[in-house]
Amino acid sequence: MQVYKVGGAVRDRLLGLPVTDVDRVVVGATTEEMLAKGFRPVGADFPVFLHPKTGEEYALARTERKSGRGYGGFTFYASPEVTLEEDLIRRDLTINAMAEDDQLNLTDPYHGQRDLEARILRHVSPAFAEDPLRVLRVARFAARYAGLGFTVADETMDLMRQLSESGELQALTAERSWKEISRALLEDHPQVFIQVLRDCGALKELMPEVDALFGVPQPETHHPEIDTGLHTLSVLEQSALHKQPLTVRWACLLHDLGKGLTPEEEWPRHIAHEHTGLKLIKAVNERFKVPKDCQELALLVGQYHTHGHRALELKASTLLELLQSFDIYRRPQRFEEFIAACEMDARGRKGLEQRSYPQADYLRGAAKAARAVAVQPLLEQGFKGPELGEALKRERLKALKAYKEAATA
Ligand code: CTP
């Protein structure tokens, strides 16, 4: 039997990038032979094994045939007769369909190396359409390699458009979609992921709430870019430039969804979009079974980002309500992430990317002032239960009034 490295490991080595995951394909072997060599079988669906010592993945060369809708609808055929070329042709992109042996001899029947040099993401064959998740994968690779100049081939975009229009994306499970979305958001150019999905019609299928933001105007005074969709892309871009975590990036993507619901006659103003957007944010969160920390931050940022921008004008009582809503006493990190998302929102505007955001330090100072109020003296005065809560609130309000006066004097 022969063993080859395939997929991302070959691609990234040729690009001169670090290789983390190594996938291998085995040609000319049977399941029985693999088991006899001590390989451990994994995955109920495919003939994949783990190396007894290294734990790396070895898959038998296989062909795949689609037998139904979605990812479940697969049958595969693995046998010692399946050739390397047959295994490679069922893969998604030419740059992912190269193999190399131990001596680094390259097998590249579908011209992946040529496309690597030309910086093109191109599908290998019509078999691309057998897994609709590949629409998201291509958009994710576009987001990852945008800095190197990669773009999606026109014919691949056409295929992605057909797949999107066919309704196939609806068959993807929440888990598989979220895995792609979350990885894409953490890439260097997450805005490219959303842009590619939009260009091929997939965004309308996956997140119509985000798609609806394109073409919706905002007031030029605060938003020189005007278009809400373009603003959202810029906020996402800022979040990556500033190396924000996934929670913040997810909140950035969803913060303005309410603007997509504003009746046209009210444009370019969006009164109460922070509230109208909440049910949309909730729907997107649930659709992809998003992790709880991402869900929560997106909802809080959606509801309170305007408060963040107006921090210096807020009354002490409103400031206190804001801090309480974030439960800053037990969840300090979450408030920091809120501040970061607000700052990304402020910078994600055409020509204003370098602006300063004094609201950030002001909000941090306010949180510090509220947290500094000690409980012990109130306990010593005999406060208990709900009265203790009320007394704490009064003291925190006093502290915030003093903070505000001192900070804005
Ligand atoms: N593959 C595919 N279609 C999919 C998933 C994977 O064709 N839906 C193939 C590709 O050849 C890919 C290989 O399986 O290169 C390994 O997949 P995976 O480990 O998910 O991706 P990598 O290409 O290694 O990329 P990453 O760096 O994102 O892990």
Coordinates of C-alpha atoms in Angstrom, one line a residue, residues 312 314 316 319 362 398-409:
L312 CA -20.2 60.4 28.4
L314 CA -25.5 59.2 30.0
A316 CA -25.5 58.4 36.3
L319 CA -25.0 54.3 33.5
Y362 CA -14.8 56.2 30.5
K398 CA -23.6 58.0 44.4
A399 CA -20.3 56.7 43.3
L400 CA -21.2 57.0 39.7
K401 CA -22.4 60.6 40.2
A402 CA -19.1 61.5 41.7
Y403 CA -17.2 59.7 39.0
K404 CA -19.2 61.4 36.2
E405 CA -18.6 64.9 37.8
A406 CA -14.9 64.3 38.2
A407 CA -14.5 62.8 34.7
T408 CA -16.4 65.4 32.8
A409 CA -15.4 68.4 34.8

